[in-house]
C-alpha atoms as a PDB file:
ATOM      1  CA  UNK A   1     -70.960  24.305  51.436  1.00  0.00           C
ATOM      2  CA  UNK A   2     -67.742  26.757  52.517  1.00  0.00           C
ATOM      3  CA  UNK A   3     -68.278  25.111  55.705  1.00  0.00           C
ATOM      4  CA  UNK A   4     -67.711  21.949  54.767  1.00  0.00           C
ATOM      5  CA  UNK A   5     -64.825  22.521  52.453  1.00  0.00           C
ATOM      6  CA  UNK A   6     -63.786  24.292  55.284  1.00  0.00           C
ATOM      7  CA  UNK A   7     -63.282  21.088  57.146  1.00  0.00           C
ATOM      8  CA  UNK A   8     -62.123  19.225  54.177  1.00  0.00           C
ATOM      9  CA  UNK A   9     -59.497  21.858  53.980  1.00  0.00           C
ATOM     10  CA  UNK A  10     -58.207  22.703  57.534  1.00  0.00           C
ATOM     11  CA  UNK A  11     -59.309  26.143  57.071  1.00  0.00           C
ATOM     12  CA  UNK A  12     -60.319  26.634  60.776  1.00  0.00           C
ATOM     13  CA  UNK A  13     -63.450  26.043  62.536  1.00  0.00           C
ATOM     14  CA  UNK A  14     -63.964  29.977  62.774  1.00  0.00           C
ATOM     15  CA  UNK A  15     -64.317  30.162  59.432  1.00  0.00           C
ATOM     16  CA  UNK A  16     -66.559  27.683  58.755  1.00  0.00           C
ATOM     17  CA  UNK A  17     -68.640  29.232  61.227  1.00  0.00           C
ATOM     18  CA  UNK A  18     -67.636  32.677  60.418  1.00  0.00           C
ATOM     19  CA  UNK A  19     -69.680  31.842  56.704  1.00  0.00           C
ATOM     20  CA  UNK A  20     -72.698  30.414  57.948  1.00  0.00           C
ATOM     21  CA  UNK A  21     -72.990  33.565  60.727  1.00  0.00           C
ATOM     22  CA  UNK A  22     -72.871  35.983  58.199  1.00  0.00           C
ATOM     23  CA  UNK A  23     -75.448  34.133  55.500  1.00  0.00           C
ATOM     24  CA  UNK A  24     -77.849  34.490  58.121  1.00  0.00           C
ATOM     25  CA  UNK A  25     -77.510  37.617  59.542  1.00  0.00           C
ATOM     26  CA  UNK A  26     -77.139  38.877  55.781  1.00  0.00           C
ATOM     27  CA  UNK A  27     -80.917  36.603  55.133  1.00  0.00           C
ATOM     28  CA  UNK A  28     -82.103  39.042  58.731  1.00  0.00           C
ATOM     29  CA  UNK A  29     -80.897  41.893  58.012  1.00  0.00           C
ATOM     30  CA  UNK A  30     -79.871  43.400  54.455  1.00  0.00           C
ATOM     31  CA  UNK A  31     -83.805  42.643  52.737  1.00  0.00           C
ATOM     32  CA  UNK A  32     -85.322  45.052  55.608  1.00  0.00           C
ATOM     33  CA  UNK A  33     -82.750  47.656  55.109  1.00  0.00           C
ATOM     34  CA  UNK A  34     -83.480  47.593  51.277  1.00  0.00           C
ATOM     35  CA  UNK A  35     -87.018  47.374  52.066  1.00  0.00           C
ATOM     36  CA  UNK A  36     -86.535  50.733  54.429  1.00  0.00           C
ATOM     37  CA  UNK A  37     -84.741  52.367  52.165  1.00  0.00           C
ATOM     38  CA  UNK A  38     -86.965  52.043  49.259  1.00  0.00           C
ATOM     39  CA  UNK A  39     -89.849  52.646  52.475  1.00  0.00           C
ATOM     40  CA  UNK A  40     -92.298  49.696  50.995  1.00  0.00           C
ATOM     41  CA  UNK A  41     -93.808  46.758  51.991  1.00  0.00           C
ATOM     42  CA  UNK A  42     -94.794  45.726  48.552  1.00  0.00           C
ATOM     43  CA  UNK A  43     -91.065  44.323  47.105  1.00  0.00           C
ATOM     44  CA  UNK A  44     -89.536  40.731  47.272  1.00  0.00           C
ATOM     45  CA  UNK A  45     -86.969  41.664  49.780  1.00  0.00           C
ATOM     46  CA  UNK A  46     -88.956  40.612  52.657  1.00  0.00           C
ATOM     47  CA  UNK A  47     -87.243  39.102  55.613  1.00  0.00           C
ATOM     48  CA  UNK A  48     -88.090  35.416  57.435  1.00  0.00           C
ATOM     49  CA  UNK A  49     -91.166  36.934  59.730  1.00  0.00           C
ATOM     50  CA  UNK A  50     -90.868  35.128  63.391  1.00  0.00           C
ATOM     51  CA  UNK A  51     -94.338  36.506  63.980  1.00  0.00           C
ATOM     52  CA  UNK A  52     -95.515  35.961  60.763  1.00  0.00           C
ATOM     53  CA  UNK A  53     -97.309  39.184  60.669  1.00  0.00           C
ATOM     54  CA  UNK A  54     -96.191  42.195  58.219  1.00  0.00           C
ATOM     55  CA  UNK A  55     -94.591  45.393  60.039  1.00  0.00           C
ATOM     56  CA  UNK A  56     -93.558  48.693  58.271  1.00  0.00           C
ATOM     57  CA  UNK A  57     -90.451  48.875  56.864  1.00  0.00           C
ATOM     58  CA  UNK A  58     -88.992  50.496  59.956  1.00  0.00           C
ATOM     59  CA  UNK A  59     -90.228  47.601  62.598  1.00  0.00           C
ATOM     60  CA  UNK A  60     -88.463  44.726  60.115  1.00  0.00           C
ATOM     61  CA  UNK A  61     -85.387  46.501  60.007  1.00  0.00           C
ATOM     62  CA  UNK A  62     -85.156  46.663  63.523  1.00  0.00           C
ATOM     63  CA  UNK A  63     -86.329  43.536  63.947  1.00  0.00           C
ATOM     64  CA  UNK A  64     -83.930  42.233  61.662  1.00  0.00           C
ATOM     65  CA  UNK A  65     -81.483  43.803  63.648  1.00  0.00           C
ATOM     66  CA  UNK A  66     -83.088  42.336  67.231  1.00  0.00           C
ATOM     67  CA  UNK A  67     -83.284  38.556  65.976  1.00  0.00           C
ATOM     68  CA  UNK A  68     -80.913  38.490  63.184  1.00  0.00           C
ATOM     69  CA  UNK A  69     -77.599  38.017  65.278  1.00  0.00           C
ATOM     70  CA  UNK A  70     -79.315  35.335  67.576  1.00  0.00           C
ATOM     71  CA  UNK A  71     -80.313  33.574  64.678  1.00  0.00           C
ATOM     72  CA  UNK A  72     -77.006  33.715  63.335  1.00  0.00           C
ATOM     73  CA  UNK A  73     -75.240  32.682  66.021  1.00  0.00           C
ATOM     74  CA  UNK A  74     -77.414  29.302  66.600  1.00  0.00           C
ATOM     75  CA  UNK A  75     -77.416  28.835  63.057  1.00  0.00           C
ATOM     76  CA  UNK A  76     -73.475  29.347  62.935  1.00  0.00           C
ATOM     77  CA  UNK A  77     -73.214  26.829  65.377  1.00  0.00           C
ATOM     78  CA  UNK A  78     -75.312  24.429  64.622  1.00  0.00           C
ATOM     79  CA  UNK A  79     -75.282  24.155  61.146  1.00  0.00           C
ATOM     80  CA  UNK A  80     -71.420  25.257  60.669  1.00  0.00           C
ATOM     81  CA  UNK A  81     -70.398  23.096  62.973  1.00  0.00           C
ATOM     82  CA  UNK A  82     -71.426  20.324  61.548  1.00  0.00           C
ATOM     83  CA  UNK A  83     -70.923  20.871  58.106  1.00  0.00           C
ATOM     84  CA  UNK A  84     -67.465  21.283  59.203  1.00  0.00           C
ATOM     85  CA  UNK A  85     -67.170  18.630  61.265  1.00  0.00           C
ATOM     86  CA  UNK A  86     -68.520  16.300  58.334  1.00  0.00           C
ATOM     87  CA  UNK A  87     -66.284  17.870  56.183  1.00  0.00           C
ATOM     88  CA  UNK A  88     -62.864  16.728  58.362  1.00  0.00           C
ATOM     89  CA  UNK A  89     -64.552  13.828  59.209  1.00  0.00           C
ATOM     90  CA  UNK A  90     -64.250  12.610  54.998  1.00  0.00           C
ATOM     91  CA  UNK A  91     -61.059  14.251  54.807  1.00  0.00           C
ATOM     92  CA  UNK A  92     -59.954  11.806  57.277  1.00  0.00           C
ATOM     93  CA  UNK A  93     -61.320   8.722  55.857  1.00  0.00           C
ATOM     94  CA  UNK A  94     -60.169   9.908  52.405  1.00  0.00           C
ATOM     95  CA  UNK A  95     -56.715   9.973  53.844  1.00  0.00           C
ATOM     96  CA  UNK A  96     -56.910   6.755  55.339  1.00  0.00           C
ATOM     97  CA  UNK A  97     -57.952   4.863  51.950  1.00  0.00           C
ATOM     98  CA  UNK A  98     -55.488   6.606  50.088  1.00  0.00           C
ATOM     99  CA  UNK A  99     -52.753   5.532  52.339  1.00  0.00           C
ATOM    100  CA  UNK A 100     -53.885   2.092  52.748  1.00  0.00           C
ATOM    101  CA  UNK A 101     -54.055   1.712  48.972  1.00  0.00           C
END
């Protein structure tokens, strides 16, 4: 959603991008470090799984820390970019009806 008011708003593409990056490296990375810290498997901060088998605390964290920033990079791009570029793309066509009008 920043991402695409991003766009709306001539913000820059780096920040649009800049959001979505750190949403998903947050989503990687901050449940297995509170996981860690608390050292138990049993709490709701568990992280997405890409091998959809349970580790100990320790092995999500760094896994967290392994996949997180690839994730977060693809998802930056991918997703960022084109929530920005759909949100320049109405920006432009709301400009060009109200200046028609």
């Amino acid at each position: 959603m920043i991402a695409l008011y991003a766009g709306w708003a001539r913000a820059g593409v780096l920040a649009g991008l800049g959001v979505v990056f750190a949403t998903v490296l947050w989503r990687f990375v901050v449940p297995p470090l509170v996981g860690y810290y608390r050292w138990s498997m049993e709490t709701r901060y568990t992280p997405p799984r890409t091998l959809g088998y349970k580790l100990d605390p320790r092995g999500e964290l760094v896994e967290g820390l392994t996949h997180g920033p690839v994730y977060a990079l693809a998802g930056a791009l991918l997703f960022g970019g084109l929530a920005y570029l759909g949100g320049a793309v109405v920006r432009r066509i709301h400009h060009r009806r109200t200046t028609d009008s």
